[in-house]
mmCIF file of C-alpha atoms in Angstrom:
data_model
loop_
_atom_site.group_PDB
_atom_site.id
_atom_site.type_symbol
_atom_site.label_atom_id
_atom_site.label_comp_id
_atom_site.label_asym_id
_atom_site.label_seq_id
_atom_site.Cartn_x
_atom_site.Cartn_y
_atom_site.Cartn_z
ATOM 1 C CA MET A 17 22.568 32.238 -5.619
ATOM 2 C CA THR A 18 20.451 35.143 -6.867
ATOM 3 C CA VAL A 19 16.799 35.814 -6.147
ATOM 4 C CA SER A 20 15.227 34.549 -9.349
ATOM 5 C CA ARG A 21 12.619 32.102 -10.543
ATOM 6 C CA GLU A 22 15.309 30.154 -12.366
ATOM 7 C CA ASP A 23 17.517 29.722 -9.288
ATOM 8 C CA TYR A 24 14.567 28.612 -7.166
ATOM 9 C CA ALA A 25 13.413 26.138 -9.806
ATOM 10 C CA GLY A 26 16.968 24.819 -10.139
ATOM 11 C CA HIS A 27 17.259 24.288 -6.401
ATOM 12 C CA VAL A 28 13.950 22.434 -6.301
ATOM 13 C CA ALA A 29 14.971 20.335 -9.317
ATOM 14 C CA ASP A 30 18.165 19.280 -7.536
ATOM 15 C CA LEU A 31 16.145 18.162 -4.523
ATOM 16 C CA VAL A 32 13.648 16.305 -6.701
ATOM 17 C CA ARG A 33 16.521 14.365 -8.271
ATOM 18 C CA VAL A 34 18.129 13.283 -4.992
ATOM 19 C CA ILE A 35 15.132 12.625 -2.721
ATOM 20 C CA PRO A 36 13.884 9.477 -4.537
ATOM 21 C CA GLU A 37 17.217 7.820 -3.708
ATOM 22 C CA ASP A 38 16.553 8.010 0.048
ATOM 23 C CA PRO A 39 16.747 4.424 1.424
ATOM 24 C CA GLU A 40 14.218 5.331 4.100
ATOM 25 C CA ILE A 41 11.431 5.539 1.490
ATOM 26 C CA PRO A 42 11.195 1.739 0.989
ATOM 27 C CA ARG A 43 11.300 1.283 4.779
ATOM 28 C CA ALA A 44 8.386 3.684 5.168
ATOM 29 C CA ALA A 45 6.487 1.897 2.396
ATOM 30 C CA ASP A 46 7.034 -1.422 4.156
ATOM 31 C CA LEU A 47 5.347 0.021 7.261
ATOM 32 C CA PHE A 48 2.477 1.316 5.103
ATOM 33 C CA THR A 49 2.124 -2.126 3.532
ATOM 34 C CA LYS A 50 2.241 -3.859 6.903
ATOM 35 C CA ALA A 51 -0.513 -1.620 8.270
ATOM 36 C CA LEU A 52 -2.796 -1.939 5.248
ATOM 37 C CA THR A 53 -2.362 -5.705 5.001
ATOM 38 C CA ALA A 54 -3.395 -6.002 8.650
ATOM 39 C CA GLY A 55 -6.516 -3.908 8.018
ATOM 40 C CA GLY A 56 -5.046 -0.712 9.430
ATOM 41 C CA VAL A 57 -5.517 2.909 8.423
ATOM 42 C CA ILE A 58 -2.795 5.489 7.793
ATOM 43 C CA GLN A 59 -3.312 8.351 10.282
ATOM 44 C CA ALA A 60 -1.653 11.574 9.044
ATOM 45 C CA PHE A 61 -1.096 14.731 11.081
ATOM 46 C CA GLY A 62 0.522 18.057 10.327
ATOM 47 C CA SER A 63 -0.020 21.510 11.772
ATOM 48 C CA GLY A 64 0.503 24.802 9.972
ATOM 49 C CA HIS A 65 1.716 24.340 6.402
ATOM 50 C CA SER A 66 2.477 20.712 7.190
ATOM 51 C CA GLU A 67 -1.245 20.007 7.080
ATOM 52 C CA ALA A 68 -0.950 20.321 3.295
ATOM 53 C CA VAL A 69 1.229 17.211 3.331
ATOM 54 C CA ALA A 70 -1.265 15.343 5.513
ATOM 55 C CA MET A 71 -3.834 16.225 2.834
ATOM 56 C CA GLU A 72 -1.445 14.780 0.253
ATOM 57 C CA ILE A 73 -1.655 11.464 2.107
ATOM 58 C CA ALA A 74 -5.309 11.337 3.121
ATOM 59 C CA GLY A 75 -8.254 11.534 0.760
ATOM 60 C CA ARG A 76 -6.863 12.604 -2.597
ATOM 61 C CA ALA A 77 -7.111 11.275 -6.148
ATOM 62 C CA GLY A 78 -4.492 8.651 -6.855
ATOM 63 C CA GLY A 79 -3.941 8.095 -3.142
ATOM 64 C CA LEU A 80 -4.831 5.345 -0.716
ATOM 65 C CA VAL A 81 -8.395 5.089 0.580
ATOM 66 C CA PRO A 82 -7.611 3.769 4.104
ATOM 67 C CA THR A 83 -6.172 7.086 5.226
ATOM 68 C CA ASN A 84 -7.329 9.596 7.815
ATOM 69 C CA ARG A 85 -6.256 13.179 8.474
ATOM 70 C CA LEU A 86 -5.920 14.494 12.016
ATOM 71 C CA ALA A 87 -5.791 18.251 12.587
ATOM 72 C CA LEU A 88 -5.655 20.870 15.318
ATOM 73 C CA ARG A 89 -9.242 21.827 14.497
ATOM 74 C CA ASP A 90 -10.398 18.366 15.604
ATOM 75 C CA ILE A 91 -10.562 19.656 19.166
ATOM 76 C CA VAL A 92 -13.439 21.890 18.013
ATOM 77 C CA LEU A 93 -15.014 19.832 15.216
ATOM 78 C CA HIS A 94 -14.997 16.533 17.093
ATOM 79 C CA GLY A 95 -14.489 17.715 20.675
ATOM 80 C CA ASP A 96 -15.938 20.361 22.927
ATOM 81 C CA ALA A 97 -13.204 23.004 22.789
ATOM 82 C CA PRO A 98 -14.437 26.540 22.000
ATOM 83 C CA ARG A 99 -13.779 27.939 18.531
ATOM 84 C CA SER A 100 -11.555 30.581 20.111
ATOM 85 C CA GLU A 101 -8.934 27.911 20.864
ATOM 86 C CA LEU A 102 -8.014 27.831 17.189
ATOM 87 C CA ASP A 103 -7.067 31.511 17.348
ATOM 88 C CA ARG A 104 -4.245 30.866 19.816
ATOM 89 C CA TYR A 105 -0.893 31.747 18.250
ATOM 90 C CA ASP A 106 0.804 29.081 20.359
ATOM 91 C CA LEU A 107 -1.672 26.243 19.835
ATOM 92 C CA GLU A 108 0.762 23.982 17.977
ATOM 93 C CA ARG A 109 3.319 24.532 20.747
ATOM 94 C CA ASP A 110 0.943 23.239 23.437
ATOM 95 C CA PRO A 111 1.688 19.556 24.153
ATOM 96 C CA THR A 112 -1.579 19.046 26.047
ATOM 97 C CA ILE A 113 -3.555 19.403 22.804
ATOM 98 C CA ALA A 114 -2.016 16.210 21.396
ATOM 99 C CA ARG A 115 -3.814 13.842 23.770
ATOM 100 C CA THR A 116 -7.163 15.431 22.930
ATOM 101 C CA ILE A 117 -6.553 15.061 19.190
ATOM 102 C CA LEU A 118 -5.559 11.427 19.601
ATOM 103 C CA ASP A 119 -8.395 10.536 21.950
ATOM 104 C CA LEU A 120 -10.924 12.017 19.510
ATOM 105 C CA ALA A 121 -9.501 10.078 16.546
ATOM 106 C CA PRO A 122 -11.015 6.824 15.213
ATOM 107 C CA VAL A 123 -7.804 4.863 15.826
ATOM 108 C CA GLN A 124 -7.443 1.085 15.908
ATOM 109 C CA ASN A 125 -4.528 -1.149 16.875
ATOM 110 C CA HIS A 126 -3.048 -1.767 13.432
ATOM 111 C CA ASP A 127 -3.114 1.880 12.370
ATOM 112 C CA LEU A 128 0.110 3.583 11.294
ATOM 113 C CA PHE A 129 0.873 7.238 12.002
ATOM 114 C CA VAL A 130 2.629 9.758 9.777
ATOM 115 C CA ILE A 131 3.484 13.041 11.499
ATOM 116 C CA ILE A 132 4.722 15.907 9.366
ATOM 117 C CA SER A 133 6.620 18.861 10.817
ATOM 118 C CA ASN A 134 9.431 20.769 9.153
ATOM 119 C CA SER A 135 11.075 21.719 12.449
ATOM 120 C CA GLY A 136 9.905 18.683 14.420
ATOM 121 C CA VAL A 137 10.183 20.561 17.697
ATOM 122 C CA ASN A 138 6.759 21.990 18.559
ATOM 123 C CA GLY A 139 4.959 20.605 21.574
ATOM 124 C CA VAL A 140 1.939 19.143 19.834
ATOM 125 C CA VAL A 141 3.897 17.073 17.282
ATOM 126 C CA VAL A 142 6.410 15.763 19.817
ATOM 127 C CA GLU A 143 3.719 14.878 22.348
ATOM 128 C CA LEU A 144 1.561 13.229 19.687
ATOM 129 C CA ALA A 145 4.555 11.188 18.555
ATOM 130 C CA ALA A 146 5.278 10.130 22.139
ATOM 131 C CA LEU A 147 1.660 9.092 22.722
ATOM 132 C CA VAL A 148 1.533 7.178 19.447
ATOM 133 C CA LYS A 149 4.605 5.169 20.410
ATOM 134 C CA GLU A 150 3.330 4.586 23.956
ATOM 135 C CA ARG A 151 0.188 3.068 22.431
ATOM 136 C CA GLY A 152 2.201 0.685 20.267
ATOM 137 C CA HIS A 153 1.794 2.200 16.795
ATOM 138 C CA ASP A 154 4.448 2.448 14.110
ATOM 139 C CA LEU A 155 5.408 6.037 13.367
ATOM 140 C CA ILE A 156 6.871 7.737 10.304
ATOM 141 C CA ALA A 157 8.134 11.324 10.526
ATOM 142 C CA ILE A 158 8.506 13.706 7.592
ATOM 143 C CA THR A 159 10.757 16.513 8.754
ATOM 144 C CA SER A 160 13.868 18.559 8.032
ATOM 145 C CA ARG A 161 16.881 17.084 9.776
ATOM 146 C CA ALA A 162 18.840 20.283 9.128
ATOM 147 C CA HIS A 163 16.264 22.548 10.736
ATOM 148 C CA GLY A 164 15.518 20.171 13.598
ATOM 149 C CA ALA A 165 19.189 19.879 14.474
ATOM 150 C CA ALA A 166 19.600 23.669 14.588
ATOM 151 C CA VAL A 167 16.828 24.502 17.077
ATOM 152 C CA ALA A 168 15.871 23.444 20.587
ATOM 153 C CA SER A 169 12.819 21.335 21.319
ATOM 154 C CA ARG A 170 9.728 23.135 22.587
ATOM 155 C CA HIS A 171 8.574 19.970 24.361
ATOM 156 C CA PRO A 172 9.226 19.607 28.121
ATOM 157 C CA SER A 173 11.072 16.329 27.517
ATOM 158 C CA GLY A 174 13.617 17.974 25.225
ATOM 159 C CA ARG A 175 12.867 15.365 22.564
ATOM 160 C CA LYS A 176 12.124 16.059 18.909
ATOM 161 C CA LEU A 177 9.914 14.297 16.383
ATOM 162 C CA ALA A 178 12.892 12.604 14.730
ATOM 163 C CA ASP A 179 13.907 11.096 18.087
ATOM 164 C CA LEU A 180 10.629 9.181 18.356
ATOM 165 C CA ALA A 181 9.903 7.937 14.827
ATOM 166 C CA ASP A 182 10.568 4.440 13.522
ATOM 167 C CA VAL A 183 11.402 5.913 10.115
ATOM 168 C CA VAL A 184 12.485 9.499 9.433
ATOM 169 C CA LEU A 185 11.995 10.929 5.948
ATOM 170 C CA ASP A 186 14.210 13.983 5.505
ATOM 171 C CA ASN A 187 12.626 16.630 3.293
ATOM 172 C CA ARG A 188 16.070 18.224 2.791
ATOM 173 C CA ALA A 189 14.774 21.720 3.561
ATOM 174 C CA PRO A 190 17.482 24.000 4.998
ATOM 175 C CA TYR A 191 17.327 25.772 8.342
ATOM 176 C CA GLY A 192 14.598 28.370 7.953
ATOM 177 C CA ASP A 193 13.081 26.485 4.982
ATOM 178 C CA ALA A 194 13.659 29.171 2.311
ATOM 179 C CA VAL A 195 16.578 28.722 -0.083
ATOM 180 C CA LEU A 196 17.274 32.142 -1.680
ATOM 181 C CA SER A 197 19.023 34.669 0.552
ATOM 182 C CA LEU A 198 18.007 38.301 0.232
ATOM 183 C CA PRO A 199 20.645 41.038 -0.141
ATOM 184 C CA GLY A 200 21.993 42.148 3.213
ATOM 185 C CA GLY A 201 21.379 38.814 4.882
ATOM 186 C CA GLY A 202 18.963 37.923 7.633
ATOM 187 C CA ALA A 203 16.081 36.801 5.427
ATOM 188 C CA SER A 204 15.431 34.339 2.623
ATOM 189 C CA VAL A 205 12.659 33.598 0.167
ATOM 190 C CA GLY A 206 11.522 30.448 -1.621
ATOM 191 C CA ALA A 207 10.443 27.779 0.867
ATOM 192 C CA VAL A 208 10.826 24.164 -0.254
ATOM 193 C CA SER A 209 9.563 21.962 2.585
ATOM 194 C CA THR A 210 5.989 21.604 1.309
ATOM 195 C CA ILE A 211 7.188 20.569 -2.150
ATOM 196 C CA THR A 212 9.756 18.066 -0.925
ATOM 197 C CA SER A 213 7.558 16.648 1.837
ATOM 198 C CA ALA A 214 4.706 16.131 -0.628
ATOM 199 C CA LEU A 215 7.143 14.379 -2.956
ATOM 200 C CA LEU A 216 8.216 12.057 -0.150
ATOM 201 C CA ALA A 217 4.590 11.281 0.683
ATOM 202 C CA GLN A 218 3.812 10.437 -2.940
ATOM 203 C CA LEU A 219 6.927 8.268 -3.299
ATOM 204 C CA VAL A 220 5.943 6.245 -0.217
ATOM 205 C CA VAL A 221 2.409 5.760 -1.524
ATOM 206 C CA ILE A 222 3.698 4.667 -4.937
ATOM 207 C CA GLN A 223 6.106 2.157 -3.399
ATOM 208 C CA THR A 224 3.310 0.873 -1.154
ATOM 209 C CA VAL A 225 1.057 0.319 -4.164
ATOM 210 C CA ARG A 226 3.893 -1.516 -5.890
ATOM 211 C CA ASN A 227 4.341 -3.704 -2.799
ATOM 212 C CA LEU A 228 0.640 -4.585 -2.808
ATOM 213 C CA LEU A 229 0.633 -5.350 -6.524
ATOM 214 C CA GLU A 230 3.669 -7.620 -6.152
ATOM 215 C CA ALA A 231 1.830 -9.448 -3.361
ATOM 216 C CA GLY A 232 -1.108 -10.059 -5.707
ATOM 217 C CA GLU A 233 -3.424 -7.609 -3.944
ATOM 218 C CA VAL A 234 -5.642 -4.915 -5.453
ATOM 219 C CA PRO A 235 -4.522 -1.560 -3.997
ATOM 220 C CA PRO A 236 -7.396 0.501 -2.522
ATOM 221 C CA VAL A 237 -6.761 3.666 -4.522
ATOM 222 C CA TYR A 238 -8.978 6.700 -5.072
ATOM 223 C CA LEU A 239 -10.156 7.815 -8.475
ATOM 224 C CA SER A 240 -10.675 11.498 -9.089
ATOM 225 C CA ALA A 241 -14.194 12.508 -8.118
ATOM 226 C CA ASN A 242 -14.239 14.475 -11.361
ATOM 227 C CA VAL A 243 -14.089 11.478 -13.715
ATOM 228 C CA PRO A 244 -17.026 9.234 -14.668
ATOM 229 C CA GLU A 245 -17.759 6.601 -12.021
ATOM 230 C CA GLY A 246 -15.275 8.222 -9.648
ATOM 231 C CA ASP A 247 -17.816 8.800 -6.892
ATOM 232 C CA ALA A 248 -19.208 5.274 -7.079
ATOM 233 C CA HIS A 249 -15.748 3.730 -6.998
ATOM 234 C CA ASN A 250 -14.625 5.852 -4.072
ATOM 235 C CA LEU A 251 -17.763 5.437 -1.984
ATOM 236 C CA ARG A 252 -17.591 1.661 -2.406
ATOM 237 C CA LEU A 253 -14.046 1.557 -1.050
ATOM 238 C CA GLU A 254 -14.719 4.102 1.711
ATOM 239 C CA ALA A 255 -17.579 1.927 2.958
ATOM 240 C CA LEU A 256 -15.016 -0.736 3.863
ATOM 241 C CA TYR A 257 -13.577 1.687 6.424
ATOM 242 C CA ALA A 258 -16.816 3.203 7.704
ATOM 243 C CA GLY A 259 -16.326 5.083 10.951
ATOM 244 C CA ARG A 260 -12.560 4.977 10.617
ATOM 245 C CA ILE A 261 -11.795 7.627 7.998
ATOM 246 C CA ARG A 262 -13.000 11.228 8.009
ATOM 247 C CA ARG A 263 -13.479 13.316 4.909
ATOM 248 C CA GLY A 264 -14.233 17.003 4.730
ATOM 249 C CA ALA A 265 -12.814 19.806 6.877
#
């Protein structure tokens, strides 16, 4: 495969064709539906570039209103950690941060967690997954099985995100994420995990909405804030989850 726009687009197109066939997508949507029907909120977490996928789940036009995004910065924004903590290069590898993030979150019993991590091995995601399961929540992982299988866990337990989740959605990204090898070997360009993970997130949301419609329920879905009546519609639905969903940074 050469280094070209066409080859990259072709690789992504192949992934886009195969990912919707994943039988784990309906299973994930069933957990979404279960949580929402019980009055729960979808709690999404990703660090690094994976936070973009958490943003795809929580608080966007065409998405579900009862969603909340957790982030590393919560330890500063909602806790008492100094701003300098966010400058640590190894922050997402520190498992002790996970408990702080979870304890600061507006979580209730019926909430469902989605944790996104391409590698699935860093301390904060593994520890957060372990704590979520200890507290009795359902857990969906969006990760790369290929990358996770090729590297060691950075968590003291030796476990990985995929080991702890009830449903694992494989984003099909290769080891190292990028798909086009550079001449001479040793490096590649053209990462795919954000694209494929976002696709998985959207497919789960769409199937969840279908489940709700088939059950005769009105799905709580955001309108774009940039269409007439969008703000009024969204604020009315957000009020139903006051104190449970955060919007903003």
